[in-house]
């Protein structure tokens, strides 16, 4: 008799499971637009030049444990990147930033912290949201609900406000800072102002997920929502990541920032976040954080990173335009404006699960069942094939 005898077979992960399926697909024409990974115009995941140089400049050194909260040079530089060099919240000692296993690790450590030391038990995520948000917060012990977010024309803002207004005080609200995953529709600055004001009025707890800083308009404008929440003086959390922006996916380089009401509160929260980390994975890994810290603190590497990010952003925009043109040329039955109206790595095509399954099985084009494709994996050689396949199932 095994303790595992009644364990059920879990469904594959809706995003990473697609990569497994893609790798097992023998088709030579296959295109993986499932997972959010940037690829260059030759279809490769690039090693950024700033990363390559930083790695050559880091002297090989022994690897003792890092502190529980991570590499100090890294967390300091990340805090400045995320909140800005002149952030009053940082200057007042109200912000605690800890190194985490990328953005997912930041969300999990934040979720565990909130469950352990606050009364929060309900989370609202956008409808739709990143597939893992619901799973992660559910596993952490939260009840997960949704707030309205999407229409094919853009953000369902009035319904979003109504849902937040109806939320009970203390509800955690997960918001995407930029490049909304999966829809690609972001809030305008004026809409962010309203959301910041409403979360304060309703005493909600914003948890801002910023996995794509630099992929919408640039490093500073993409963090504007975080600056707005920080300026409100109210507590919130922010999860950030260098997976996409530095191409450090496999290094798991991220951070959780917790903004509190006072330095005293920050010290107590910092002591508790250490427990959340220690009981998950003890302390974070060294290499990726050392690379990121080097890039963030060395002026010439930092300038190189900015330029490389701009290059990735521009290439995605070109591929959005190319996709829209190719869809029209291929006779796609439907509105193609989603391709150019949306921002960031993803487009929400409006295709149904049935159509997405046909795309995979008949054409080897992999996107999620919810109709999301990673436009950052398109290139001049595959965009025509993808558009023709989408037109065929439309
Ligand atoms: C995605 O949404 O595809 C990425 O954030 C990768 C992931 O972990 O799901």
Coordinates of N, CA, C and O in Angstrom, one line a residue, residues 126-241:
X126 N -7.2 39.8 -12.2 CA -8.0 40.3 -13.3 C -8.6 39.1 -14.1 O -8.1 38.0 -14.0
X127 N -9.7 39.4 -14.8 CA -10.3 38.4 -15.6 C -10.2 38.8 -17.1 O -10.9 39.7 -17.5
X128 N -9.2 38.1 -17.8 CA -8.4 37.0 -17.4 C -7.1 37.6 -16.8 O -6.8 38.8 -16.8
X129 N -6.3 36.6 -16.3 CA -5.0 37.0 -15.7 C -4.0 35.9 -16.1 O -4.3 34.9 -16.8
X130 N -2.7 36.2 -15.7 CA -1.7 35.1 -15.9 C -2.2 33.8 -15.3 O -2.7 33.9 -14.1
X131 N -2.1 32.7 -16.0 CA -2.7 31.5 -15.5 C -2.2 31.1 -14.1 O -3.0 30.5 -13.3
X132 N -1.0 31.4 -13.8 CA -0.4 31.0 -12.5 C -0.9 31.8 -11.3 O -0.7 31.4 -10.1
X133 N -1.5 33.0 -11.5 CA -1.9 33.8 -10.4 C -2.9 33.1 -9.5 O -2.8 33.0 -8.3
X134 N -3.9 32.5 -10.2 CA -5.0 31.8 -9.4 C -4.4 30.6 -8.7 O -4.6 30.5 -7.5
X135 N -3.6 29.8 -9.4 CA -3.1 28.6 -8.8 C -2.2 29.0 -7.6 O -2.3 28.4 -6.5
X136 N -1.3 30.0 -7.8 CA -0.4 30.3 -6.7 C -1.1 30.8 -5.5 O -0.8 30.4 -4.3
X137 N -2.0 31.8 -5.6 CA -2.7 32.3 -4.5 C -3.6 31.3 -3.8 O -3.7 31.3 -2.6
X138 N -4.2 30.4 -4.6 CA -5.0 29.3 -4.0 C -4.1 28.4 -3.2 O -4.5 28.1 -2.0
X139 N -3.0 28.0 -3.7 CA -2.0 27.2 -3.0 C -1.6 27.8 -1.7 O -1.3 27.2 -0.7
X140 N -1.5 29.1 -1.7 CA -1.0 29.9 -0.5 C -2.1 30.0 0.5 O -1.9 30.6 1.6
X141 N -3.3 29.6 0.2 CA -4.4 29.6 1.2 C -5.4 30.7 1.0 O -6.2 30.9 1.9
X142 N -5.4 31.4 -0.1 CA -6.3 32.5 -0.4 C -7.6 32.0 -1.1 O -7.5 31.0 -1.9
X143 N -8.7 32.7 -0.9 CA -9.8 32.5 -1.8 C -9.6 33.5 -2.9 O -9.3 34.6 -2.7
X144 N -9.7 33.0 -4.2 CA -9.3 33.8 -5.3 C -10.6 34.2 -6.1 O -11.3 33.3 -6.6
X145 N -10.8 35.4 -6.3 CA -11.9 35.9 -7.1 C -11.3 36.8 -8.3 O -10.1 36.9 -8.4
X146 N -12.2 37.3 -9.1 CA -11.7 38.1 -10.2 C -12.4 39.5 -10.2 O -13.4 39.7 -9.7
X147 N -11.7 40.5 -10.9 CA -12.3 41.7 -11.3 C -12.3 41.8 -12.8 O -11.4 41.3 -13.4
X148 N -13.3 42.5 -13.3 CA -13.5 42.6 -14.8 C -12.3 43.3 -15.4 O -11.8 44.2 -14.8
X149 N -11.8 42.9 -16.5 CA -10.7 43.6 -17.1 C -10.8 43.7 -18.6 O -10.4 44.8 -19.2
X150 N -11.3 42.7 -19.3 CA -11.1 42.7 -20.8 C -12.3 42.9 -21.6 O -13.4 42.3 -21.3
X151 N -12.2 43.7 -22.6 CA -13.2 43.6 -23.8 C -12.3 43.6 -25.0 O -11.1 44.0 -24.9
X152 N -12.8 43.1 -26.1 CA -11.9 43.1 -27.3 C -11.4 44.4 -27.7 O -10.4 44.6 -28.4
X153 N -12.0 45.5 -27.3 CA -11.6 46.9 -27.6 C -10.6 47.4 -26.6 O -10.0 48.5 -26.8
X154 N -10.5 46.8 -25.4 CA -9.6 47.4 -24.4 C -10.0 47.0 -23.0 O -10.8 46.1 -22.8
X155 N -9.5 47.8 -22.0 CA -9.8 47.5 -20.6 C -11.3 47.8 -20.3 O -11.7 48.9 -20.7
X156 N -11.9 46.9 -19.6 CA -13.3 47.1 -19.2 C -13.3 48.0 -18.0 O -13.6 47.5 -16.9
X157 N -12.9 49.2 -18.1 CA -12.6 50.0 -16.9 C -13.7 50.3 -16.0 O -13.5 50.2 -14.8
X158 N -14.9 50.6 -16.5 CA -16.0 50.9 -15.6 C -16.4 49.6 -14.8 O -16.6 49.7 -13.6
X159 N -16.3 48.5 -15.4 CA -16.6 47.3 -14.7 C -15.5 46.9 -13.7 O -15.8 46.4 -12.6
X160 N -14.3 47.2 -14.1 CA -13.1 47.0 -13.2 C -13.4 47.9 -11.9 O -13.3 47.4 -10.8
X161 N -13.7 49.1 -12.1 CA -13.9 50.0 -10.9 C -15.1 49.5 -10.1 O -15.0 49.5 -8.8
X162 N -16.1 49.1 -10.7 CA -17.3 48.6 -10.0 C -16.9 47.4 -9.1 O -17.3 47.2 -8.0
X163 N -16.1 46.5 -9.7 CA -15.7 45.3 -9.0 C -14.8 45.6 -7.8 O -14.9 45.0 -6.7
X164 N -13.9 46.6 -8.0 CA -13.0 46.9 -6.9 C -13.8 47.7 -5.8 O -13.6 47.5 -4.6
X165 N -14.8 48.5 -6.2 CA -15.6 49.2 -5.3 C -16.4 48.2 -4.4 O -16.7 48.4 -3.2
X166 N -16.8 47.1 -5.0 CA -17.6 46.1 -4.3 C -16.7 45.2 -3.4 O -17.3 44.4 -2.6
X167 N -15.4 45.2 -3.5 CA -14.5 44.3 -2.7 C -14.5 44.7 -1.2 O -14.6 45.9 -0.9
X168 N -14.4 43.7 -0.4 CA -14.4 44.0 1.1 C -13.0 44.6 1.4 O -12.0 44.3 0.8
X169 N -13.0 45.5 2.4 CA -11.8 46.1 2.9 C -10.8 44.9 3.2 O -11.2 43.9 3.8
X170 N -9.5 45.1 2.9 CA -8.5 44.1 3.3 C -8.3 43.1 2.1 O -7.4 42.3 2.2
X171 N -9.1 43.2 1.1 CA -8.9 42.3 0.0 C -7.6 42.6 -0.8 O -7.3 43.8 -1.0
X172 N -6.9 41.6 -1.1 CA -5.6 41.8 -1.9 C -6.0 41.9 -3.4 O -6.8 41.1 -3.9
X173 N -5.5 42.9 -4.1 CA -5.8 43.1 -5.5 C -4.6 43.0 -6.3 O -3.7 43.8 -6.2
X174 N -4.5 41.9 -7.2 CA -3.3 41.8 -8.0 C -3.5 42.6 -9.3 O -4.4 42.4 -10.0
X175 N -2.5 43.5 -9.5 CA -2.6 44.4 -10.7 C -1.3 44.2 -11.5 O -0.2 44.0 -10.9
X176 N -1.4 44.3 -12.8 CA -0.3 44.2 -13.7 C 0.3 45.6 -14.0 O -0.5 46.4 -14.6
X177 N 1.5 45.8 -13.7 CA 2.0 47.2 -13.8 C 2.1 47.6 -15.3 O 1.8 48.8 -15.6
X178 N 2.4 46.7 -16.2 CA 2.5 47.1 -17.6 C 2.5 45.7 -18.4 O 2.7 44.7 -17.8
X179 N 2.2 45.8 -19.7 CA 2.2 44.6 -20.6 C 1.3 43.5 -20.0 O 1.8 42.4 -19.7
X180 N 0.0 43.9 -19.7 CA -0.9 43.0 -19.0 C -0.8 41.6 -19.7 O -0.9 41.4 -20.9
X181 N -0.7 40.6 -18.8 CA -0.6 39.2 -19.3 C -1.9 38.5 -18.9 O -2.2 38.3 -17.7
X182 N -2.7 38.1 -19.8 CA -2.4 37.8 -21.2 C -3.0 38.9 -22.2 O -2.7 38.7 -23.4
X183 N -3.7 39.9 -21.8 CA -4.4 40.6 -22.8 C -3.6 41.7 -23.6 O -4.0 42.1 -24.7
X184 N -2.5 42.2 -23.0 CA -1.7 43.2 -23.7 C -2.4 44.6 -23.6 O -1.9 45.5 -24.2
X185 N -3.5 44.7 -22.9 CA -4.1 46.0 -22.7 C -3.8 46.6 -21.3 O -4.0 45.9 -20.3
X186 N -3.2 47.8 -21.3 CA -2.8 48.4 -20.0 C -3.7 49.5 -19.6 O -4.4 50.1 -20.5
X187 N -3.7 49.9 -18.3 CA -4.4 51.1 -17.9 C -3.7 52.3 -18.3 O -2.4 52.3 -18.4
X188 N -4.4 53.4 -18.6 CA -3.8 54.7 -18.9 C -3.4 55.4 -17.6 O -3.9 55.0 -16.5
X189 N -2.5 56.4 -17.6 CA -2.1 57.0 -16.4 C -3.3 57.6 -15.6 O -3.4 57.4 -14.4
X190 N -4.3 58.1 -16.3 CA -5.5 58.6 -15.6 C -6.3 57.5 -14.9 O -6.8 57.7 -13.8
X191 N -6.3 56.4 -15.6 CA -7.0 55.2 -15.0 C -6.3 54.7 -13.8 O -6.9 54.3 -12.8
X192 N -4.9 54.7 -13.8 CA -4.1 54.3 -12.7 C -4.5 55.2 -11.5 O -4.6 54.7 -10.4
X193 N -4.6 56.5 -11.8 CA -4.9 57.5 -10.7 C -6.2 57.0 -10.0 O -6.3 57.0 -8.8
X194 N -7.2 56.7 -10.8 CA -8.4 56.3 -10.2 C -8.3 55.0 -9.4 O -8.9 54.8 -8.4
X195 N -7.5 54.0 -9.9 CA -7.4 52.8 -9.2 C -6.6 53.0 -7.9 O -7.0 52.4 -6.9
X196 N -5.6 53.8 -7.9 CA -4.9 54.1 -6.7 C -5.8 54.7 -5.7 O -5.9 54.3 -4.5
X197 N -6.6 55.7 -6.1 CA -7.5 56.4 -5.2 C -8.6 55.4 -4.6 O -8.9 55.4 -3.5
X198 N -9.1 54.5 -5.5 CA -10.1 53.6 -5.1 C -9.6 52.6 -4.1 O -10.3 52.2 -3.2
X199 N -8.4 52.1 -4.4 CA -7.9 51.0 -3.5 C -7.6 51.7 -2.1 O -7.8 51.0 -1.1
X200 N -7.3 53.0 -2.1 CA -7.1 53.7 -0.8 C -8.5 53.8 -0.1 O -8.6 53.5 1.1
X201 N -9.4 54.3 -0.9 CA -10.8 54.6 -0.3 C -11.4 53.3 0.2 O -12.0 53.3 1.3
X202 N -11.2 52.1 -0.5 CA -11.8 50.9 -0.1 C -10.9 50.1 0.9 O -11.2 48.9 1.2
X203 N -9.7 50.6 1.2 CA -8.8 49.9 2.1 C -8.4 48.5 1.5 O -8.4 47.5 2.2
X204 N -8.1 48.5 0.2 CA -7.7 47.3 -0.4 C -6.2 47.2 -0.4 O -5.5 48.2 -0.1
X205 N -5.6 46.0 -0.6 CA -4.1 45.8 -0.6 C -3.6 45.5 -2.0 O -3.7 44.4 -2.4
X206 N -3.1 46.6 -2.6 CA -2.5 46.3 -4.0 C -1.3 45.4 -4.0 O -0.4 45.6 -3.1
X207 N -1.3 44.5 -4.9 CA -0.1 43.6 -5.1 C 0.2 43.8 -6.6 O -0.4 43.2 -7.4
X208 N 1.2 44.6 -6.9 CA 1.5 44.9 -8.3 C 2.5 43.9 -8.8 O 3.6 43.8 -8.2
X209 N 2.2 43.3 -9.9 CA 3.1 42.3 -10.5 C 3.7 43.0 -11.7 O 3.0 43.4 -12.7
X210 N 5.0 43.2 -11.7 CA 5.7 43.9 -12.8 C 6.8 42.9 -13.4 O 8.0 43.0 -13.1
X211 N 6.3 42.1 -14.3 CA 7.2 41.1 -14.8 C 7.9 41.6 -16.1 O 8.8 40.9 -16.7
X212 N 7.4 42.7 -16.6 CA 7.8 43.1 -18.0 C 8.3 44.6 -18.0 O 8.1 45.3 -19.0
X213 N 9.0 45.0 -16.9 CA 9.5 46.4 -16.9 C 10.4 46.6 -18.1 O 11.4 45.9 -18.3
X214 N 10.1 47.6 -18.9 CA 11.0 47.9 -20.0 C 10.4 47.4 -21.3 O 10.9 47.8 -22.4
X215 N 9.4 46.6 -21.3 CA 8.8 46.1 -22.5 C 7.6 46.9 -23.1 O 7.2 46.6 -24.2
X216 N 7.1 47.8 -22.3 CA 6.0 48.6 -22.9 C 6.5 49.9 -23.5 O 6.6 50.1 -24.7
X217 N 7.0 50.9 -22.6 CA 7.4 52.1 -23.1 C 8.9 52.5 -22.6 O 9.5 53.4 -23.2
X218 N 9.4 51.8 -21.6 CA 10.7 52.0 -21.1 C 10.7 51.8 -19.6 O 9.7 51.6 -19.0
X219 N 12.0 51.7 -19.1 CA 12.1 51.3 -17.7 C 11.3 52.2 -16.7 O 10.7 51.8 -15.8
X220 N 11.5 53.6 -17.0 CA 10.8 54.5 -16.0 C 9.3 54.6 -16.2 O 8.5 54.4 -15.3
X221 N 8.8 54.8 -17.5 CA 7.4 54.9 -17.6 C 6.7 53.6 -17.2 O 5.6 53.6 -16.7
X222 N 7.3 52.5 -17.4 CA 6.6 51.2 -17.1 C 6.5 51.0 -15.6 O 5.6 50.2 -15.2
X223 N 7.3 51.7 -14.8 CA 7.1 51.6 -13.4 C 6.3 52.7 -12.8 O 6.2 52.8 -11.5
X224 N 5.6 53.4 -13.6 CA 4.8 54.6 -13.1 C 3.7 54.2 -12.2 O 3.4 54.9 -11.2
X225 N 3.1 53.0 -12.4 CA 2.0 52.6 -11.5 C 2.6 52.4 -10.1 O 2.0 52.8 -9.1
X226 N 3.8 51.9 -10.0 CA 4.4 51.6 -8.7 C 4.7 53.0 -8.0 O 4.5 53.2 -6.8
X227 N 5.2 53.9 -8.8 CA 5.5 55.3 -8.2 C 4.2 55.9 -7.7 O 4.2 56.5 -6.7
X228 N 3.1 55.7 -8.4 CA 1.8 56.2 -8.0 C 1.4 55.6 -6.7 O 0.9 56.3 -5.8
X229 N 1.5 54.3 -6.6 CA 1.1 53.7 -5.3 C 2.0 54.1 -4.2 O 1.5 54.4 -3.1
X230 N 3.3 54.3 -4.5 CA 4.2 54.7 -3.4 C 3.9 56.1 -2.9 O 4.0 56.4 -1.8
X231 N 3.5 57.0 -3.9 CA 3.2 58.4 -3.5 C 1.9 58.4 -2.7 O 1.7 59.4 -2.0
X232 N 1.1 57.4 -2.8 CA -0.2 57.5 -2.0 C 0.0 57.3 -0.5 O -0.8 57.6 0.3
X233 N 1.2 56.8 -0.2 CA 1.6 56.7 1.2 C 1.0 55.4 1.9 O 1.1 55.2 3.1
X234 N 0.3 54.6 1.1 CA -0.4 53.5 1.6 C 0.4 52.2 1.4 O 1.2 52.1 0.5
X235 N 0.2 51.2 2.2 CA 1.0 49.9 2.1 C 0.6 49.2 0.8 O -0.6 49.1 0.4
X236 N 1.6 48.6 0.2 CA 1.3 47.7 -1.0 C 2.5 46.8 -1.2 O 3.6 47.0 -0.5
X237 N 2.4 45.8 -2.1 CA 3.5 45.0 -2.4 C 3.8 45.0 -3.9 O 2.9 45.3 -4.7
X238 N 5.0 44.8 -4.3 CA 5.3 44.7 -5.7 C 6.3 43.5 -6.0 O 7.3 43.4 -5.3
X239 N 5.9 42.8 -7.0 CA 6.8 41.6 -7.5 C 7.4 42.0 -8.8 O 6.8 42.5 -9.7
X240 N 8.7 41.9 -8.8 CA 9.5 42.2 -10.1 C 10.4 41.1 -10.5 O 10.7 40.2 -9.7
X241 N 10.8 41.2 -11.8 CA 11.6 40.1 -12.3 C 12.5 40.6 -13.4 O 12.2 41.6 -14.1

